[in-house]
mmCIF file of C-alpha atoms in Angstrom:
data_model
loop_
_atom_site.group_PDB
_atom_site.id
_atom_site.type_symbol
_atom_site.label_atom_id
_atom_site.label_comp_id
_atom_site.label_asym_id
_atom_site.label_seq_id
_atom_site.Cartn_x
_atom_site.Cartn_y
_atom_site.Cartn_z
ATOM 1 C CA MET A 1 -38.971 -8.643 -1.011
ATOM 2 C CA SER A 2 -37.779 -12.171 -1.648
ATOM 3 C CA ASP A 3 -35.930 -14.290 0.872
ATOM 4 C CA ARG A 4 -32.746 -14.113 -1.204
ATOM 5 C CA THR A 5 -32.801 -10.320 -1.200
ATOM 6 C CA ALA A 6 -33.409 -10.237 2.537
ATOM 7 C CA VAL A 7 -30.472 -12.552 3.204
ATOM 8 C CA ILE A 8 -28.178 -10.489 0.963
ATOM 9 C CA MET A 9 -29.206 -7.258 2.715
ATOM 10 C CA LEU A 10 -28.682 -8.864 6.135
ATOM 11 C CA ALA A 11 -25.239 -10.108 5.107
ATOM 12 C CA CYS A 12 -24.288 -6.625 3.881
ATOM 13 C CA ALA A 13 -25.477 -5.062 7.123
ATOM 14 C CA MET A 14 -23.533 -7.585 9.190
ATOM 15 C CA THR A 15 -20.391 -6.991 7.128
ATOM 16 C CA VAL A 16 -20.600 -3.238 7.621
ATOM 17 C CA LEU A 17 -21.253 -3.726 11.345
ATOM 18 C CA VAL A 18 -18.175 -5.926 11.703
ATOM 19 C CA ALA A 19 -16.095 -3.389 9.758
ATOM 20 C CA VAL A 20 -17.293 -0.572 12.044
ATOM 21 C CA LEU A 21 -16.428 -2.613 15.132
ATOM 22 C CA VAL A 22 -12.964 -3.430 13.773
ATOM 23 C CA GLY A 23 -12.383 0.234 12.927
ATOM 24 C CA GLY A 24 -13.538 1.326 16.379
ATOM 25 C CA ALA A 25 -11.272 -1.198 18.048
ATOM 26 C CA ALA A 26 -8.306 -0.069 15.947
ATOM 27 C CA GLY A 27 -8.939 3.562 16.857
ATOM 28 C CA TYR A 28 -9.303 2.689 20.534
ATOM 29 C CA LEU A 29 -6.090 0.669 20.557
ATOM 30 C CA ALA A 30 -4.256 3.476 18.764
ATOM 31 C CA ARG A 31 -5.386 5.955 21.417
ATOM 32 C CA ARG A 32 -4.338 3.530 24.162
ATOM 33 C CA ASP A 33 -0.914 3.522 22.507
ATOM 34 C CA HIS A 34 -0.809 7.335 23.018
ATOM 35 C CA ALA A 35 -1.366 8.190 19.357
ATOM 36 C CA THR A 36 -2.851 11.567 18.476
ATOM 37 C CA TYR A 37 -6.524 11.791 17.571
ATOM 38 C CA SER A 38 -5.780 12.253 13.885
ATOM 39 C CA THR A 39 -3.505 9.211 13.848
ATOM 40 C CA ALA A 40 -6.110 7.137 15.681
ATOM 41 C CA VAL A 41 -8.828 8.151 13.222
ATOM 42 C CA THR A 42 -6.529 7.332 10.313
ATOM 43 C CA ARG A 43 -5.799 3.872 11.727
ATOM 44 C CA ALA A 44 -9.503 3.297 12.335
ATOM 45 C CA ALA A 45 -10.344 4.309 8.772
ATOM 46 C CA LEU A 46 -7.647 2.051 7.355
ATOM 47 C CA ALA A 47 -8.880 -0.898 9.409
ATOM 48 C CA PHE A 48 -12.477 -0.222 8.324
ATOM 49 C CA ALA A 49 -11.492 -0.069 4.658
ATOM 50 C CA ALA A 50 -9.300 -3.145 4.904
ATOM 51 C CA THR A 51 -12.108 -5.141 6.514
ATOM 52 C CA LEU A 52 -14.579 -4.185 3.790
ATOM 53 C CA THR A 53 -12.003 -4.969 1.095
ATOM 54 C CA LEU A 54 -11.287 -8.374 2.603
ATOM 55 C CA ALA A 55 -14.996 -9.169 2.858
ATOM 56 C CA ALA A 56 -15.554 -8.154 -0.775
ATOM 57 C CA THR A 57 -12.629 -10.275 -1.936
ATOM 58 C CA VAL A 58 -13.779 -13.344 -0.026
ATOM 59 C CA THR A 59 -17.341 -12.879 -1.289
ATOM 60 C CA SER A 60 -16.144 -12.583 -4.864
ATOM 61 C CA ALA A 61 -13.978 -15.683 -4.545
ATOM 62 C CA LEU A 62 -16.838 -17.693 -3.048
ATOM 63 C CA ALA A 63 -19.270 -16.480 -5.695
ATOM 64 C CA ASN A 64 -16.908 -17.556 -8.456
ATOM 65 C CA THR A 65 -16.312 -20.909 -6.780
ATOM 66 C CA PHE A 66 -19.971 -21.819 -6.335
ATOM 67 C CA SER A 67 -21.355 -20.529 -9.615
#
């Protein structure tokens, strides 16, 4: 495995980890706001998806800028 591949895999893992943490925090805050479990899971899933979408958009913009 080359160094470039290792860095790309590490960046992907870190992005997914951050998205999971954001989703968990959103679900926790929803439950603290007395939301039902299904509403809290929905908010967590939306936050997770939004974080991954934002990361993909920023990555694409940076890739187009530097190439």
